[in-house]
Coordinates of C-alpha atoms in Angstrom, one line a residue:
X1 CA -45.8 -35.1 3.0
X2 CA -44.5 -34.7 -0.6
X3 CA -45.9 -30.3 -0.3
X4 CA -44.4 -29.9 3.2
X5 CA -40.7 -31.0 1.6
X6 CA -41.6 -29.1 -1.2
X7 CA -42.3 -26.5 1.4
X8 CA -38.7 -26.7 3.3
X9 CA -36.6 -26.9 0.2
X10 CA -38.2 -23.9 -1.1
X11 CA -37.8 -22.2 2.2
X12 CA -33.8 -23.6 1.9
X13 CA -33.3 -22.3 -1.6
X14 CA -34.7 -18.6 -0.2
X15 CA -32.4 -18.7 2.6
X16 CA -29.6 -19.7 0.8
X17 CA -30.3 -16.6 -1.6
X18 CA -31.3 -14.1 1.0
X19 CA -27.1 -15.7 2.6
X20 CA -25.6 -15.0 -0.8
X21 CA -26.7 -11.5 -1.5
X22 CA -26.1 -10.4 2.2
X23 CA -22.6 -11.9 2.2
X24 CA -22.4 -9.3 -1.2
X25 CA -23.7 -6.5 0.4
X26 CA -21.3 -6.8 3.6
X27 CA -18.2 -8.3 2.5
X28 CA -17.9 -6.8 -1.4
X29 CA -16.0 -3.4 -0.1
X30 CA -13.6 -5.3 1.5
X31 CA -13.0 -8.5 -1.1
X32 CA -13.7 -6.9 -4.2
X33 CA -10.7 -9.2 -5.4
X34 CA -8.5 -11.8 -5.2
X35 CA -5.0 -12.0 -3.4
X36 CA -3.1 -11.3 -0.2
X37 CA -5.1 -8.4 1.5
X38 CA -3.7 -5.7 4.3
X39 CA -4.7 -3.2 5.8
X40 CA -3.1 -0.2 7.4
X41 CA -4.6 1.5 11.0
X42 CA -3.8 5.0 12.1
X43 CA -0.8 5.4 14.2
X44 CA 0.4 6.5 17.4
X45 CA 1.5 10.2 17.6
X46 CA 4.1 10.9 20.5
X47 CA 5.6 14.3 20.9
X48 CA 4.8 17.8 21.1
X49 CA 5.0 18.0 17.4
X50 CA 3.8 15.2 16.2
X51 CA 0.5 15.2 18.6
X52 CA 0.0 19.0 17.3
X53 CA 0.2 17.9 13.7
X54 CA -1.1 14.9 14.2
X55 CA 1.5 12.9 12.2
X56 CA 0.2 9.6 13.1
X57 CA -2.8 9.8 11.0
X58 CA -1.0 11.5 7.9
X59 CA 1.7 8.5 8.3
X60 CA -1.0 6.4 7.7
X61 CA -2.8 7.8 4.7
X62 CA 0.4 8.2 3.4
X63 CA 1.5 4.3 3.9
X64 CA -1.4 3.5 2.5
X65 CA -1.3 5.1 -0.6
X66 CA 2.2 3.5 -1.2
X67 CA 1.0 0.3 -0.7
X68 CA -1.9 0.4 -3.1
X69 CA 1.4 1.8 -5.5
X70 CA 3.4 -1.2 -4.8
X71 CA 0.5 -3.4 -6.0
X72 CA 2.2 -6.2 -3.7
X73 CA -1.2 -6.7 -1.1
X74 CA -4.7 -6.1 -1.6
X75 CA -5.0 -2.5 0.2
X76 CA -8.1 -2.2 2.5
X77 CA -10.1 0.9 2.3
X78 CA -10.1 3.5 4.6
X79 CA -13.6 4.0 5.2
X80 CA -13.9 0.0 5.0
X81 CA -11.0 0.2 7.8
X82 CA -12.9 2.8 9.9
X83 CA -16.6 1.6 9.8
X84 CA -15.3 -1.6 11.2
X85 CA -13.3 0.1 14.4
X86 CA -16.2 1.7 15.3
X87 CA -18.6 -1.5 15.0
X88 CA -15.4 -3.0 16.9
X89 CA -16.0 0.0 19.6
X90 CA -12.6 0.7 19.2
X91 CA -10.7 3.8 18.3
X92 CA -8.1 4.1 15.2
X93 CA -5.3 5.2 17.1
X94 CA -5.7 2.9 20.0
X95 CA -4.8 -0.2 17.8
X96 CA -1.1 -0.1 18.2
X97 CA -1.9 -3.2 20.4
X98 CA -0.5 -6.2 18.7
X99 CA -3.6 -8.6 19.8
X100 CA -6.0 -5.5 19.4
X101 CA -4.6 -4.8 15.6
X102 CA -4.9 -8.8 15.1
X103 CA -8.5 -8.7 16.2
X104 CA -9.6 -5.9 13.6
X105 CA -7.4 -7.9 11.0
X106 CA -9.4 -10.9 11.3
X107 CA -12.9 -9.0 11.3
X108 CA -11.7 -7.6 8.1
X109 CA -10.2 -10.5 6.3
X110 CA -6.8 -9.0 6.3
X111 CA -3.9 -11.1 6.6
X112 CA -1.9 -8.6 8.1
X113 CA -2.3 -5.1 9.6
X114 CA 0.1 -2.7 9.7
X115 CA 0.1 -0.4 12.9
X116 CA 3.2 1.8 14.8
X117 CA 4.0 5.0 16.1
X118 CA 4.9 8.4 14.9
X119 CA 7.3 10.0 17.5
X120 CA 8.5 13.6 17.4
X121 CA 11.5 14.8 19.3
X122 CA 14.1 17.9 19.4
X123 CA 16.3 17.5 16.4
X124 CA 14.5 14.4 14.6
X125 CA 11.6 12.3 14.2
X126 CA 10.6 8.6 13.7
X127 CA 8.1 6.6 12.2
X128 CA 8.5 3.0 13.6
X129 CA 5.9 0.2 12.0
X130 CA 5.4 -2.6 12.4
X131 CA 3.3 -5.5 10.1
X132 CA 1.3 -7.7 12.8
X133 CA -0.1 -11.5 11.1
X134 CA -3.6 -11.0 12.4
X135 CA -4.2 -15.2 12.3
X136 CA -1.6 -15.9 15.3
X137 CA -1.3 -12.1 16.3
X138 CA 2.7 -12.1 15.8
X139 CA 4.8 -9.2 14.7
X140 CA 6.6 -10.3 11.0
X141 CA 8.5 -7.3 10.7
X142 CA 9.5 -4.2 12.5
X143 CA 11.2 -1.2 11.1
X144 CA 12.6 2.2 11.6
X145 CA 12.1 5.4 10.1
X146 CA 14.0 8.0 11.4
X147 CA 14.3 12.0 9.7
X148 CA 15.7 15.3 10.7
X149 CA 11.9 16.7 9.9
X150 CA 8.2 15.9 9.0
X151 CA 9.0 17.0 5.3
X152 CA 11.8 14.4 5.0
X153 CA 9.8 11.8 6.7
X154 CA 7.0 11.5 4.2
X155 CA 9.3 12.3 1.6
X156 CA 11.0 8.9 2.8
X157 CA 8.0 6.8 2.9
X158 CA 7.8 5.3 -0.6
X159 CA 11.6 3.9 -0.2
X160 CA 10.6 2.7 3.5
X161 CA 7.6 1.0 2.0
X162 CA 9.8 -0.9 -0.7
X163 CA 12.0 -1.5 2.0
X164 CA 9.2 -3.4 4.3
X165 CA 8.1 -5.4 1.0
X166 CA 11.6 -6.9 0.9
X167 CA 10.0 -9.0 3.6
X168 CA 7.4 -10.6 2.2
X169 CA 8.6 -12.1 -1.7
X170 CA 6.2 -14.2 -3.2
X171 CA 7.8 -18.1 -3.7
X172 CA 6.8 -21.0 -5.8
X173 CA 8.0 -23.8 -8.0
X174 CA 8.0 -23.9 -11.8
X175 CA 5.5 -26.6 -12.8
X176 CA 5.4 -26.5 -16.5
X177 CA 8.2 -25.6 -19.1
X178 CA 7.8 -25.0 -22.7
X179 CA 10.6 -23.1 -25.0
X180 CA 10.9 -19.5 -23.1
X181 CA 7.6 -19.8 -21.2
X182 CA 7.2 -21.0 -17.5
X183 CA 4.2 -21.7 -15.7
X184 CA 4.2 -21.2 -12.2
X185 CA 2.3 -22.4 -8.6
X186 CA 1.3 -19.4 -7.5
X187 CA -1.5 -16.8 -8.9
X188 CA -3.9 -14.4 -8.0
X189 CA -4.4 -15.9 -4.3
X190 CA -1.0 -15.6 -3.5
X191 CA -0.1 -11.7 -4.7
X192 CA 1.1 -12.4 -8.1
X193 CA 0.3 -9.6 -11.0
X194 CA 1.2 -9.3 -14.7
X195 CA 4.4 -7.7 -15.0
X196 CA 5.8 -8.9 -11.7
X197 CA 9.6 -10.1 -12.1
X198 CA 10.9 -13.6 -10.2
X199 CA 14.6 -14.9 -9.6
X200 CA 14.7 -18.4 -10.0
X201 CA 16.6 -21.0 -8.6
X202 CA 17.9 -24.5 -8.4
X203 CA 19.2 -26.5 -5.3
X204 CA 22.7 -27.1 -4.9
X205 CA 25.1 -28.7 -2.7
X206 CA 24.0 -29.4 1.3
X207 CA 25.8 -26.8 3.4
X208 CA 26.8 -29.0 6.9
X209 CA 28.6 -27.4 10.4
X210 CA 32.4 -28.7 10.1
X211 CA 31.9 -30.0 13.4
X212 CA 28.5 -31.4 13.8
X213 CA 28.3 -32.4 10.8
X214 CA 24.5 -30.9 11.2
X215 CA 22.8 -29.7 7.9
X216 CA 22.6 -26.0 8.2
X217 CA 20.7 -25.7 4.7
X218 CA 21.2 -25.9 1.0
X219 CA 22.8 -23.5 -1.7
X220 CA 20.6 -21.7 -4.0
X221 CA 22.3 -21.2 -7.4
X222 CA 20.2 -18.6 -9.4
X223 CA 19.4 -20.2 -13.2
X224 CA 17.5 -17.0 -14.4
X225 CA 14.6 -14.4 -14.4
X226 CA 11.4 -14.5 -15.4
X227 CA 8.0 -11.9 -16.0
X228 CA 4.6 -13.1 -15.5
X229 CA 2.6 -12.6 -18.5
X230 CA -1.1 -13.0 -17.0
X231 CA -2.7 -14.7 -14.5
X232 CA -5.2 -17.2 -12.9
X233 CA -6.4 -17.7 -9.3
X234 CA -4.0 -20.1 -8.5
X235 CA -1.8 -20.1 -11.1
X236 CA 0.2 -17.8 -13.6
X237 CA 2.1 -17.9 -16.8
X238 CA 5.5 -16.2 -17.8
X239 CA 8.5 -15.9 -20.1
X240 CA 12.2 -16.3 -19.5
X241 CA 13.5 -12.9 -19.7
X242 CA 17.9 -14.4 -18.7
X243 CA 18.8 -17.4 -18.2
X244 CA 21.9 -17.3 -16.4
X245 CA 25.5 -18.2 -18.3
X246 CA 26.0 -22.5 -17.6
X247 CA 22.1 -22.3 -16.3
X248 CA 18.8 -23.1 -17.3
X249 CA 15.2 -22.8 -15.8
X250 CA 13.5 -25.9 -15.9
X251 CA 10.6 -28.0 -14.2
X252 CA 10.7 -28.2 -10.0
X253 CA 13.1 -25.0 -9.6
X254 CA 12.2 -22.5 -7.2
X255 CA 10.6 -19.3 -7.8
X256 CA 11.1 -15.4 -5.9
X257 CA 9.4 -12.6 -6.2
X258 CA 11.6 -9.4 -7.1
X259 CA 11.4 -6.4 -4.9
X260 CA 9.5 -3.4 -7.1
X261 CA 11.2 -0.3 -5.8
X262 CA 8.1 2.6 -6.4
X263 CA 11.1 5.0 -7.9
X264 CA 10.7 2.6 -10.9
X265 CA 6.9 1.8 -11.1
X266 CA 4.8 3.8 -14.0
X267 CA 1.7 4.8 -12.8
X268 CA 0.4 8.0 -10.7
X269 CA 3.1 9.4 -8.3
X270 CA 2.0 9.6 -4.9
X271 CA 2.7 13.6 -4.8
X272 CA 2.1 15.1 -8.1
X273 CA 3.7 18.8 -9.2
X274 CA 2.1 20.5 -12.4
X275 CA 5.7 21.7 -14.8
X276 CA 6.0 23.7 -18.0
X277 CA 8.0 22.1 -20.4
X278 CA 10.7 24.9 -21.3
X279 CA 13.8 24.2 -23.7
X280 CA 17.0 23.7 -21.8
X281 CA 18.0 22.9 -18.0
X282 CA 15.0 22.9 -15.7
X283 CA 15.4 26.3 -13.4
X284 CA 13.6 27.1 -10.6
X285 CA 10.8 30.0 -11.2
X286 CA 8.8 31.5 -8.8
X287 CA 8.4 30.6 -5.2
X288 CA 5.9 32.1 -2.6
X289 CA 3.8 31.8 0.7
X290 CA 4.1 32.3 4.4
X291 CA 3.3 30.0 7.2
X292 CA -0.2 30.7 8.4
X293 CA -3.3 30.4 8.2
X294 CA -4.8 33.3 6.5
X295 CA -5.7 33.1 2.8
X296 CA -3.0 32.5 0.1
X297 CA -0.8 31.3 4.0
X298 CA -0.1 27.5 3.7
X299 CA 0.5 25.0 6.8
X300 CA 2.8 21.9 6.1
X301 CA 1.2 21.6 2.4
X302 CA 1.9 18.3 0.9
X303 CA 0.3 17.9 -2.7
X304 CA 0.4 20.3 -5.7
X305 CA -0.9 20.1 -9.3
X306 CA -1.6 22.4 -12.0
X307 CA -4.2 22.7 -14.7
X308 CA -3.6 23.7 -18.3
X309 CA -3.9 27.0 -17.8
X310 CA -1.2 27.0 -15.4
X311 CA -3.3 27.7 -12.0
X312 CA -2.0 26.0 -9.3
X313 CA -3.8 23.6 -6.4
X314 CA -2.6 23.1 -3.6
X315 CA -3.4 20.7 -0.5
X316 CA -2.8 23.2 2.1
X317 CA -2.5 20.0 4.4
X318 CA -2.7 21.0 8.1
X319 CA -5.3 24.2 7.7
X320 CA -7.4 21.1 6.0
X321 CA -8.2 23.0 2.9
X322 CA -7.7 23.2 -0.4
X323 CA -6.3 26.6 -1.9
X324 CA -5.8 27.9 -5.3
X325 CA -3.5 30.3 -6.8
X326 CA -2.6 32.0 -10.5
X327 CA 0.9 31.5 -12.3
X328 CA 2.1 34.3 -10.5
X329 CA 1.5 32.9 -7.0
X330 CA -1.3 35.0 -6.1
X331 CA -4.2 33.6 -4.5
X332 CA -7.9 33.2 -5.8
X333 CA -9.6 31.0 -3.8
X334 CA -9.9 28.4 -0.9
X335 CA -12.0 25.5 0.3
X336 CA -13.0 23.1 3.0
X337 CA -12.3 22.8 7.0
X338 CA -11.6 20.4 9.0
X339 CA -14.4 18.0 10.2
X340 CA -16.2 14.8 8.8
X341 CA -19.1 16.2 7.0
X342 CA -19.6 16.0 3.2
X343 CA -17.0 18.8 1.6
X344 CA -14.9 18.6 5.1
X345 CA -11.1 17.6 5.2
X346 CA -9.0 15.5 7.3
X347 CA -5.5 16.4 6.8
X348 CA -5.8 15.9 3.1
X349 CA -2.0 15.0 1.8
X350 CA -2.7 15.1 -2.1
X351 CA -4.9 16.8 -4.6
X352 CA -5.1 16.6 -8.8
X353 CA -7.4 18.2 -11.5
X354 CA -8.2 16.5 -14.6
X355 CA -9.2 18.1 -18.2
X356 CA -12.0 19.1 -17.1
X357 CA -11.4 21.0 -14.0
X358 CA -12.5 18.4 -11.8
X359 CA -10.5 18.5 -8.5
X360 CA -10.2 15.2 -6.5

């Protein structure tokens, strides 16, 4: 009796390993850390244009990427993103569907997907989005884009991004004071990162209909701002940067996240340009290229960078290459085509080089 328990908690104890290091394998792509995760799907193309170009899947890559910049959600990965649509048997651009999008949310652990519609039309084009909760399979927020052109558009989508974020501000109580620091409710779990800024607030007076007499809600007086320092999973820690004139942040007030607007984050840009520092006003220099696609011809090119030496990369965006030029504009060499194999592009938006000539 006493071996054949021994037997069945040792076969317990192997299962439970065999669980743990499977759940690793699967799921670590996807939950590599804490916080609020999201995940954005390609969109819809409508339009001559935009089904040519195929605007809906650059709209995409290019949301993405200023979401990861934001630092607001935990971003999915793309490849995380596509290898469960096709376990799903569905298609990228076929989950504009709001209970569709909700679905692939859920498989991935994403609290919310974001999913629209590029469409293209004489005169303009618009990119509409819209950020579906995956849990109840509700739209949170819907937005417009709208452009004169496909340049302008992506140009724009930093500022829309910042714009959608406004939507979705992180809010707490402060639970512990001590002379200028303030430690908060919220942490990792919740979207919270060191450097992120928060208004804070105290209640005021009810606000009631003249009539009714109904309570409508309550006023918030602002006391101050603070910056979170560092933090834990469910907590994090931060110092009064203002207190407001008559004000002062104590224990129980009310906490909100600050909009970051990506024209003032440091980090990588999402399009990055290679410039030579001259004395004086910056003036332009040299321009060149054709529409085409014949060597040294460029279609729709979105990224540029330059190497110390001065030659110049450039993601030659809808011929889905990469292509290289000299100081002087002329061109040396080219790579890649369109496809999915190993050394193949997809309508690659960006490109850099680092010291050592590395291109990514």
């Amino acid at each position: 009796m006493e071996s054949f328990q021994h037997t069945r908690i040792k076969n317990c104890v192997h299962t439970l390993i065999l669980m743990f290091f499977l759940a690793i394998f699967f799921f670590t792509p996807l939950y590599a850390a804490t916080g609020v995760r999201l995940a954005v799907v390609d969109f819809d193309s409508q339009g001559e244009e935009a089904k040519k170009k195929e605007m809906g899947k650059v709209a995409a890559q290019l949301l993405t990427a200023a979401f990861v910049q934001a630092d607001r959600f935990e971003v999915v990965e793309r490849q995380a993103l596509k290898k469960v649509v096709e376990e799903q048997k569905l298609a990228m651009t076929g989950l504009v569907d709001v209970d569709t999008a909700a679905q692939v949310g859920r498989v991935l652990g994403a609290k919310y997907i974001v999913t629209g519609t590029v469409v293209s039309y004489d005169g303009g084009i618009d990119l509409i989005a819209k950020i579906v909760e995956a849990e109840s399979a509700t739209i949170r927020v819907a937005d417009r884009l709208t452009a004169s052109n496909i340049s302008s558009l992506f140009q724009n989508i930093s500022p829309f991004v910042s714009k959608l974020l406004t939507h979705f501000p992180v809010q707490g109580l402060v639970i512990r004071k001590s002379d200028k620091a303030v430690t908060l409710d919220v942490g990792g779990r919740n979207g919270v990162k060191p450097g992120m800024k928060f208004e804070v607030y105290k209640k005021g007076d009810a606000i009631t209909h003249p009539i009714s007499g109904a309570v409508l809600g309550v006023e918030k007086i602002k006391t101050g701002m603070i910056q979170v320092t560092k933090i834990q999973e469910k907590l994090a820690f931060a110092e009064i940067v203002t207190e407001n004139p008559g004000q002062s942040i104590s224990l129980g007030q009310q906490i909100e996240s600050i909009p970051q607007t990506l024209a003032k984050r440091k980090g990588t840009p999402l399009f990055s340009a290679g410039l030579i520092k001259k004395k004086g006003p910056l003036q332009h220099d040299l321009t060149w290229g054709h529409s085409g696609t014949a060597s040294g011809e460029l279609y729709v090119p979105f990224g540029i960078s330059a190497d110390d030496k001065g030659t110049v990369y450039v993601a030659d965006t809808y011929n889905n290459r990469i292509q290289v030029f000299d100081n002087k504009g002329a061109f040396q060499k080219a790579w890649g085509k369109k496809g999915v194999a190993t050394g193949d592009f997809y309508v690659p938006y960006d490109v850099d080089i680092d010291r050592d000539g590395n291109v990514y």
